[in-house]
mmCIF file of C-alpha atoms in Angstrom:
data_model
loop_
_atom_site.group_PDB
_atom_site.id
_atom_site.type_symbol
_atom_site.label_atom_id
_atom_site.label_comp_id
_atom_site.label_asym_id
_atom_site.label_seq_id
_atom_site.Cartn_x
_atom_site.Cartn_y
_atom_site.Cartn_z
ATOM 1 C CA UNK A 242 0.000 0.000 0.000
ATOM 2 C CA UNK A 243 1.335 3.551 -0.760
ATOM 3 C CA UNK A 244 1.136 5.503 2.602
ATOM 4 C CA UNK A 245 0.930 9.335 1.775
ATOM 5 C CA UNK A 246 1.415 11.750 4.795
ATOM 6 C CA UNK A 247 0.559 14.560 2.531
ATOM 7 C CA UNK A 248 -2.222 15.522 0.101
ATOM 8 C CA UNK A 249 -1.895 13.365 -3.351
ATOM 9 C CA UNK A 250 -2.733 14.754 -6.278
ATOM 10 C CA UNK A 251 -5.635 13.653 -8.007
ATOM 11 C CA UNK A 252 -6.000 11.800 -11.323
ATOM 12 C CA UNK A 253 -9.289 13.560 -12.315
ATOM 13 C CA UNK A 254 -9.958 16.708 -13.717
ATOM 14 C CA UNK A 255 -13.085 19.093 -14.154
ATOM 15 C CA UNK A 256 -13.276 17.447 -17.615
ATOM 16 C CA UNK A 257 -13.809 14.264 -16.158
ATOM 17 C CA UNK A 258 -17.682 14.306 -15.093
ATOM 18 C CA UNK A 259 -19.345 11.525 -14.843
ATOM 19 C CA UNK A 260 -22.546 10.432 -16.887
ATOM 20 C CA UNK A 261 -25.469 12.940 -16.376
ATOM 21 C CA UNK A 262 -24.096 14.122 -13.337
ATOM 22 C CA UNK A 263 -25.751 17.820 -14.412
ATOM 23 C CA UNK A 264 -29.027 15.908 -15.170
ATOM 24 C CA UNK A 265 -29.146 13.818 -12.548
ATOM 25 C CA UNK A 266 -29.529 16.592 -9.286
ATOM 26 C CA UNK A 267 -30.847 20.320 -10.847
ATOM 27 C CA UNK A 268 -27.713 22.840 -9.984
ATOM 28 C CA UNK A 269 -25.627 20.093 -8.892
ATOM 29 C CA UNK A 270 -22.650 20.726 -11.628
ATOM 30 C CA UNK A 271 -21.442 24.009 -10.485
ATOM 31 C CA UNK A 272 -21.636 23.464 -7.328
ATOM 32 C CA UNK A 273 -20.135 20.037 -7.215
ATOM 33 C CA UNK A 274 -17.018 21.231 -9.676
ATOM 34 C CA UNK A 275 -16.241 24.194 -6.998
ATOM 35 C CA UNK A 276 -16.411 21.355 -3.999
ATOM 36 C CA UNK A 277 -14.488 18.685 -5.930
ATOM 37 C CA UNK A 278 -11.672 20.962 -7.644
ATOM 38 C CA UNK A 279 -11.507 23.490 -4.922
ATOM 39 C CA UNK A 280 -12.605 22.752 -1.627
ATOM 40 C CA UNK A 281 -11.102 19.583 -1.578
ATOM 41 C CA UNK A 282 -7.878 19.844 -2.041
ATOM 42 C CA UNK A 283 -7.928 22.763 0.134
ATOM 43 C CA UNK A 284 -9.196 20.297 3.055
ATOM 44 C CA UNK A 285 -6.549 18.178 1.882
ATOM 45 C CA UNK A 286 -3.921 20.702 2.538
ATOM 46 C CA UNK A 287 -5.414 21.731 6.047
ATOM 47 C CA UNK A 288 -5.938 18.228 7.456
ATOM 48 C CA UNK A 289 -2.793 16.802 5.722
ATOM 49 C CA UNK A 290 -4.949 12.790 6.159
ATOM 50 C CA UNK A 291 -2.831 9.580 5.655
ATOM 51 C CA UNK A 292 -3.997 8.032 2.592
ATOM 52 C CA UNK A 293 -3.206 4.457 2.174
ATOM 53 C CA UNK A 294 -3.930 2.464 -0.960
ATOM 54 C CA UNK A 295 -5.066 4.515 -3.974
ATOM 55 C CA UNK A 296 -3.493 2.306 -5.704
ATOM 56 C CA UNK A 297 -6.273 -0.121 -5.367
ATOM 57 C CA UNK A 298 -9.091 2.225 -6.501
ATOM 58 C CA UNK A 299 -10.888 1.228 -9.811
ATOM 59 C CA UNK A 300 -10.764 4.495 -11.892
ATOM 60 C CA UNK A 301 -13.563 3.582 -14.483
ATOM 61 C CA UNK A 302 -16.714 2.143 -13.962
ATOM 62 C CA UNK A 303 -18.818 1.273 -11.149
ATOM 63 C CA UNK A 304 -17.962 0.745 -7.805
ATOM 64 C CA UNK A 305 -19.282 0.416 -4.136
ATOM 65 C CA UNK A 306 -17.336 1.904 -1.569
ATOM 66 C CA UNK A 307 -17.585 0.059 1.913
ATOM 67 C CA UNK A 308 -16.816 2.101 4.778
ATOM 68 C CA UNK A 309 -16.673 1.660 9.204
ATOM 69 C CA UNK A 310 -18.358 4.645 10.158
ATOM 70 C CA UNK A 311 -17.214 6.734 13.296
ATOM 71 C CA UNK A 312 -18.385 10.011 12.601
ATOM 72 C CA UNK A 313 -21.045 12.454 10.397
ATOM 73 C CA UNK A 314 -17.408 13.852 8.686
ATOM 74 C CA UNK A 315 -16.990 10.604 7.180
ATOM 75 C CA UNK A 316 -18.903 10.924 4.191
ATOM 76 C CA UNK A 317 -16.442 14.280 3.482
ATOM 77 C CA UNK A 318 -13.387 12.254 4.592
ATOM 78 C CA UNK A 319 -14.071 9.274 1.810
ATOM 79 C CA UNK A 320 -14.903 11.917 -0.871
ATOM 80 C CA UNK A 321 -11.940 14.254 -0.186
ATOM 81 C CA UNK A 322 -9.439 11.424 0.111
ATOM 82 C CA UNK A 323 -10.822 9.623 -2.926
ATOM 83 C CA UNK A 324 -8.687 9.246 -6.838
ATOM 84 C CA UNK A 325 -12.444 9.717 -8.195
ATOM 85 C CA UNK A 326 -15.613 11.413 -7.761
ATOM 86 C CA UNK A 327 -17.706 9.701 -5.205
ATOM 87 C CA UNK A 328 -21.286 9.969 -4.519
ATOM 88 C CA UNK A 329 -23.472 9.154 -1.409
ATOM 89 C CA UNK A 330 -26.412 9.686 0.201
ATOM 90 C CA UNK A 331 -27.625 11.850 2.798
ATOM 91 C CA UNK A 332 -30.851 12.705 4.533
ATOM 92 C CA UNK A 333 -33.511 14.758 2.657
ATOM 93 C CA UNK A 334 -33.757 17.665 5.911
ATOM 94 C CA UNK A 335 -30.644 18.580 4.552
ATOM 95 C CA UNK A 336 -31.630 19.967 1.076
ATOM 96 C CA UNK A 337 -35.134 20.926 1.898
ATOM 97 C CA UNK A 338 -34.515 23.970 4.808
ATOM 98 C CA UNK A 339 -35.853 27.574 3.459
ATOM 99 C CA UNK A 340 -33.778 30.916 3.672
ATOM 100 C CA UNK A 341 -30.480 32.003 3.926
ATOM 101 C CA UNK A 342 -29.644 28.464 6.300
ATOM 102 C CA UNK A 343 -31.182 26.118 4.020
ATOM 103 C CA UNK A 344 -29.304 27.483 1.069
ATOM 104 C CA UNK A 345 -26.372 27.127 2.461
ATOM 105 C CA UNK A 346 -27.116 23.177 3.789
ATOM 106 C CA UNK A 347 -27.899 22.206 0.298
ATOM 107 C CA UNK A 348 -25.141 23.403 -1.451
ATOM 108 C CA UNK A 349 -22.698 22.365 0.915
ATOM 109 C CA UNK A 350 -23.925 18.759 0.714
ATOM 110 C CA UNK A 351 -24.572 19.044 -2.678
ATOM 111 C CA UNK A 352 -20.625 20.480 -2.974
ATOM 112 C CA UNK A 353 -19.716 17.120 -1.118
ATOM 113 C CA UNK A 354 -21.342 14.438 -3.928
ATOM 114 C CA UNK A 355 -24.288 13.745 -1.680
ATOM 115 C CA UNK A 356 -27.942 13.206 -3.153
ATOM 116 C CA UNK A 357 -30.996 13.738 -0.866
ATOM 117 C CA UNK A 358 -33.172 10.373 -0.003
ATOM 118 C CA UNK A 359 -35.695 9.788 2.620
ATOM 119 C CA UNK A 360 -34.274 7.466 5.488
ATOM 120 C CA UNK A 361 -35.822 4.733 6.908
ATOM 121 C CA UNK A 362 -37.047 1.121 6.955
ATOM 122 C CA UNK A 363 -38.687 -0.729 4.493
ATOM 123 C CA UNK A 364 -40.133 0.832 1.418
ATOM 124 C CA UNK A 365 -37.320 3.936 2.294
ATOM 125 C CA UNK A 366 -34.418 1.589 2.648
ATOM 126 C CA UNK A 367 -35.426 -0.449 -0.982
ATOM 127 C CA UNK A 368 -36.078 3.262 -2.844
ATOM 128 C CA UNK A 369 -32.691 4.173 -0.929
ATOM 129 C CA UNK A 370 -31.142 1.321 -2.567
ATOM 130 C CA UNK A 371 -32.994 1.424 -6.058
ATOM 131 C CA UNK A 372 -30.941 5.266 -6.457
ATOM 132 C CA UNK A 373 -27.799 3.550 -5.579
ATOM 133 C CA UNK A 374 -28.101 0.865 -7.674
ATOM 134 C CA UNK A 375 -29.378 3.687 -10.378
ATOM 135 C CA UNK A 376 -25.672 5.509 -9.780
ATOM 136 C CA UNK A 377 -23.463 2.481 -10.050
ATOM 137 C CA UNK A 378 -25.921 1.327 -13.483
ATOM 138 C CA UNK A 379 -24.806 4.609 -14.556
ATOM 139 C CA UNK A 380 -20.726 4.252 -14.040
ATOM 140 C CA UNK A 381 -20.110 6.233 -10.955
ATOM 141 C CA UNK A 382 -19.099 5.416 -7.453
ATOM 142 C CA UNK A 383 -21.335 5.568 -4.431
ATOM 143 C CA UNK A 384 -20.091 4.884 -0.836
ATOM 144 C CA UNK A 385 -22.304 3.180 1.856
ATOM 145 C CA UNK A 386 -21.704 2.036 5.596
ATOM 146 C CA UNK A 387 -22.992 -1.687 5.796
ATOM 147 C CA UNK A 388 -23.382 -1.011 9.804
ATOM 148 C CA UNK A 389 -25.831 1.154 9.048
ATOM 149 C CA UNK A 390 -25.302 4.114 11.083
ATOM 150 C CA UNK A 391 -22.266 5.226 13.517
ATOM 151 C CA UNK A 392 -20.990 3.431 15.768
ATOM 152 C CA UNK A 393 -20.702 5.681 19.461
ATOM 153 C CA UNK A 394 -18.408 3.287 21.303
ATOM 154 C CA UNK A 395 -15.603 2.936 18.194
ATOM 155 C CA UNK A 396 -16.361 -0.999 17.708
ATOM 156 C CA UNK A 397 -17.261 -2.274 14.614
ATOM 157 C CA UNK A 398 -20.938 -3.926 14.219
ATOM 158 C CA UNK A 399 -22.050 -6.576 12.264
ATOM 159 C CA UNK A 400 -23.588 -5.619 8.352
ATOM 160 C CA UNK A 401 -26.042 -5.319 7.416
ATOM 161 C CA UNK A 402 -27.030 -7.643 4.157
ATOM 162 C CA UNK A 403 -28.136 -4.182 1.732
ATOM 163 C CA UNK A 404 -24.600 -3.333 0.699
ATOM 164 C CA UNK A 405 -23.476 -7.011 -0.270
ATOM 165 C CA UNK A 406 -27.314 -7.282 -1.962
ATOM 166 C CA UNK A 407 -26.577 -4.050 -4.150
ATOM 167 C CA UNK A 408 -23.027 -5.634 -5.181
ATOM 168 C CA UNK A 409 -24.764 -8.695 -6.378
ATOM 169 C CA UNK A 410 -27.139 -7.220 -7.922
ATOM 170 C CA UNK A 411 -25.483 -5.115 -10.279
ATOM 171 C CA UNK A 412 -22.040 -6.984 -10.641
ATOM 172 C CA UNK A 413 -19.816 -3.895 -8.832
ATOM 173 C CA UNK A 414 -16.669 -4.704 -7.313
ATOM 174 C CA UNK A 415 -16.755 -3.509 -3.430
ATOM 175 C CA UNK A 416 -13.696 -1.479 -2.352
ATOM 176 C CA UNK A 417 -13.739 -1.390 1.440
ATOM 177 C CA UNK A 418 -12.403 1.185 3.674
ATOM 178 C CA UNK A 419 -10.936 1.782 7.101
ATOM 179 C CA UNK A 420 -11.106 4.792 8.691
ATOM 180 C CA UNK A 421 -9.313 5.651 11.472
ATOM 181 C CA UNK A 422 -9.587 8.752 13.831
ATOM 182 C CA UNK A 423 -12.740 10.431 12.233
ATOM 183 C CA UNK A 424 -14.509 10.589 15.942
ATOM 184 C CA UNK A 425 -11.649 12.460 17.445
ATOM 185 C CA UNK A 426 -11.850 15.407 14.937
ATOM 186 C CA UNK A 427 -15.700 15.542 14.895
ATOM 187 C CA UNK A 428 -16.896 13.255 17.734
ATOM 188 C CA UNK A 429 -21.004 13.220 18.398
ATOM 189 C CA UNK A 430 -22.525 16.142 18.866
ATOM 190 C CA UNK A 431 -19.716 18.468 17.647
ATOM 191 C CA UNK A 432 -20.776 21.390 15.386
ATOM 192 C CA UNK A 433 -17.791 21.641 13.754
ATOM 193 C CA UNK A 434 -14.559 19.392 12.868
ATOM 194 C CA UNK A 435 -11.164 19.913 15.012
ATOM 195 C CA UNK A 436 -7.916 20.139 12.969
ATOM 196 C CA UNK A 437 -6.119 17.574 14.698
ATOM 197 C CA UNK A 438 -5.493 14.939 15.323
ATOM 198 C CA UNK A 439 -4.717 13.772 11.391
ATOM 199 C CA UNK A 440 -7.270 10.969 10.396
ATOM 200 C CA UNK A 441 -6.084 7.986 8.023
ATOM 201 C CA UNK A 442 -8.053 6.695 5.138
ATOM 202 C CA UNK A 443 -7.209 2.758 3.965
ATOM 203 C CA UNK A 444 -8.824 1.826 0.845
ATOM 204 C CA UNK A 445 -8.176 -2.077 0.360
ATOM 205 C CA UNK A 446 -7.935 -4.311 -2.780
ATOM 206 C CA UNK A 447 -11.515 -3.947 -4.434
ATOM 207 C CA UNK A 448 -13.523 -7.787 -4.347
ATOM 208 C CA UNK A 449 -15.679 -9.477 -6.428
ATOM 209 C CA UNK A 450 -18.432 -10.872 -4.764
ATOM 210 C CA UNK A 451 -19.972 -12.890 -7.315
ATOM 211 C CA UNK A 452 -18.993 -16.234 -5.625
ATOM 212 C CA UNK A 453 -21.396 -16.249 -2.971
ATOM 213 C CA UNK A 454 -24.591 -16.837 -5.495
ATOM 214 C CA UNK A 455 -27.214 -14.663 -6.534
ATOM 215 C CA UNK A 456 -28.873 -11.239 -4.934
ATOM 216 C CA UNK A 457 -31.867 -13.090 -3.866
ATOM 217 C CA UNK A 458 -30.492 -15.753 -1.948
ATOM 218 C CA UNK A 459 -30.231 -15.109 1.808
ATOM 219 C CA UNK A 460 -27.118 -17.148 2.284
ATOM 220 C CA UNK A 461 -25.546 -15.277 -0.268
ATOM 221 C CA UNK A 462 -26.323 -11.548 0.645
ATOM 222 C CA UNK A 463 -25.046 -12.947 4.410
ATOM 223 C CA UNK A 464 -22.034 -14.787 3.335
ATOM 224 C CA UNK A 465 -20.677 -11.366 1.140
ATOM 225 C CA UNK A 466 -21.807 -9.145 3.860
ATOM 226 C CA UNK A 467 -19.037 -11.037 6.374
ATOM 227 C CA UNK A 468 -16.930 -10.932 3.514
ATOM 228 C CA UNK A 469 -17.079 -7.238 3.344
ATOM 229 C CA UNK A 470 -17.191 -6.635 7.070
ATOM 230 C CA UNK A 471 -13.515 -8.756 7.443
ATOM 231 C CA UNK A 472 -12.212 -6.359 4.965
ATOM 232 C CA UNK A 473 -13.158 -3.474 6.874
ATOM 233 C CA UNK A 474 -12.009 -4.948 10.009
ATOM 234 C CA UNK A 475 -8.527 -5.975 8.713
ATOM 235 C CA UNK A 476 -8.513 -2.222 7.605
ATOM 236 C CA UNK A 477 -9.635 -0.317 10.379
ATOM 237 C CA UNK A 478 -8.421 -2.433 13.114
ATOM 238 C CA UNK A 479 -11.435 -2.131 15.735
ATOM 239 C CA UNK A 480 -12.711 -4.198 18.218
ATOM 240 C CA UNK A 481 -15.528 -6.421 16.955
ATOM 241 C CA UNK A 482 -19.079 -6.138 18.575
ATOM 242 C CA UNK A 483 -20.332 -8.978 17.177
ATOM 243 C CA UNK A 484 -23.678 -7.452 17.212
ATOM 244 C CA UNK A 485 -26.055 -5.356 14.606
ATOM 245 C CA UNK A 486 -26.024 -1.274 15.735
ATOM 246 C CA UNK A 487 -29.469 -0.676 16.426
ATOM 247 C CA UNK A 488 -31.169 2.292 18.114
ATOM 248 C CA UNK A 489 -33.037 0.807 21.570
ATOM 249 C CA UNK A 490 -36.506 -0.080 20.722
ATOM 250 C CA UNK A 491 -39.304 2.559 22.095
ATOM 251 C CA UNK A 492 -41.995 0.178 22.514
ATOM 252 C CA UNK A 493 -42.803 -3.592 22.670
ATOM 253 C CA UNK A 494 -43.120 -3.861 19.164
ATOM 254 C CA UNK A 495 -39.838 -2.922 18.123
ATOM 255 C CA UNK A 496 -38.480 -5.068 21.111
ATOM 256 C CA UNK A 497 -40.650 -7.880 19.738
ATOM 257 C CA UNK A 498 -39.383 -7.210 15.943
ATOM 258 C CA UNK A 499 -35.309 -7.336 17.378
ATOM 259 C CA UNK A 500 -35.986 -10.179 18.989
ATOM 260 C CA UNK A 501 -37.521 -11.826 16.313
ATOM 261 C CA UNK A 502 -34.946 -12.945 12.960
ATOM 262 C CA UNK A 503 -34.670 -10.995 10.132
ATOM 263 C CA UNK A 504 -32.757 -9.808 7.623
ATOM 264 C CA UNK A 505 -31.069 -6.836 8.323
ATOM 265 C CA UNK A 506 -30.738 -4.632 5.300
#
């Protein structure tokens, strides 16, 4: 792996959009070119991360982006450290606030790569997924976190089955990533991101999933969701939890749907 201390240069260019990027969010493209080719590198130069494994990046075609996820800067930190655009998505309350504020919310996240969708469980989670798979039909990159949501202690949970489903699905190699440090610079509940100490992005050897069977058998989405996880954990080095991240249930139905066994996606 190639360990860079300092910012690398990039392999893109402003030249280099992807397909109907411009089409695909209205106003996205100006904004997007000013985050990618601008602020970027400029957050590059101020937070100096550790990049390890470029290298292994695919930079054509489509490709799913596994990531641990320690902290709301991480969806930044995989953009900013990336050889290629990357895309993700991010909560519609972010795009949809009025004035002065609001303006300001969506174009930052739209500056980042991110596209709005509505979070949640079932018919949320499978429209979440139908945009994704959309992207990567469409030859870009998108980045998800297979735990599902941050973890607050700094272990690493089990996956959740979506991801590896997605990957099966549409044939995209996965590319998983380690990050390391993220909560120190922006733990929970900060409102803004402290300059040190320097965070370290690992992007492994991208893998082909296609071994484990087809998207709609169970044992397959399971078998390439540990596959993915053990790639993130030989990244990132955390402590195992051995356990799906799930918010406490509020009521005795949720209690009675955790208890029960499902797929989680």
């Amino acid at each position: 792996m190639v360990n860079s201390d300092q910012a690398e240069p990039t392999s893109d260019a402003p030249g280099e959009a992807e397909p109907d990027l411009a089409e695909a969010v209205p106003g996205i493209g100006l904004t997007y070119v000013i985050g990618r080719w601008v602020l970027a590198p400029l957050a590059r130069m101020l937070y100096r991360p550790r990049i390890e494994g470029r290298e292994h990046f695919p930079r054509k075609g489509a490709v799913i982006i596994a990531s641990n996820h320690l902290s709301f800067i991480d969806s930044f930190i995989i953009p900013m450290a990336s050889p290629r655009p990357v895309r993700f998505l991010a909560k519609s309350s972010y795009f949809e606030g009025t004035g002065v504020r609001g303006w300001l919310s969506r174009e930052f996240f739209f500056a980042a790569g991110a596209f709005p969708v509505r979070r949640g469980a079932g018919q949320a989670a499978l429209d979440a997924l139908d945009q994704q798979k959309r992207m990567l039909e469409a030859g870009w990159s998108t980045a998800l976190y297979p735990e599902g949501t941050r973890s607050l202690d700094g272990r690493l949970y089990k996956g959740r089955t979506g991801v590896a489903f997605l990957a099966l699905q549409t044939g995209a190699p996965v590319v998983p990533v380690g990050l390391i440090g993220t909560s120190e610079i922006m733990p929970v509940g900060a409102k803004f991101p402290r300059m040190r100490p320097r965070v370290t992005v690992r992007f492994g050897a991208p893998i082909d999933l296609s071994h484990h069977g087809a998207a709609d058998s169970g044992r397959a989405r399971r078998g390439a969701t540990d596959e993915i996880m053990a790639a993130i954990h030989a990244l990132s080095g955390q402590e195992l939890a051995n356990a799906y991240n799930e918010a406490p249930p509020q009521n005795t139905v949720e209690r009675i749907k955790q208890a029960l066994p499902h797929e989680r996606r």
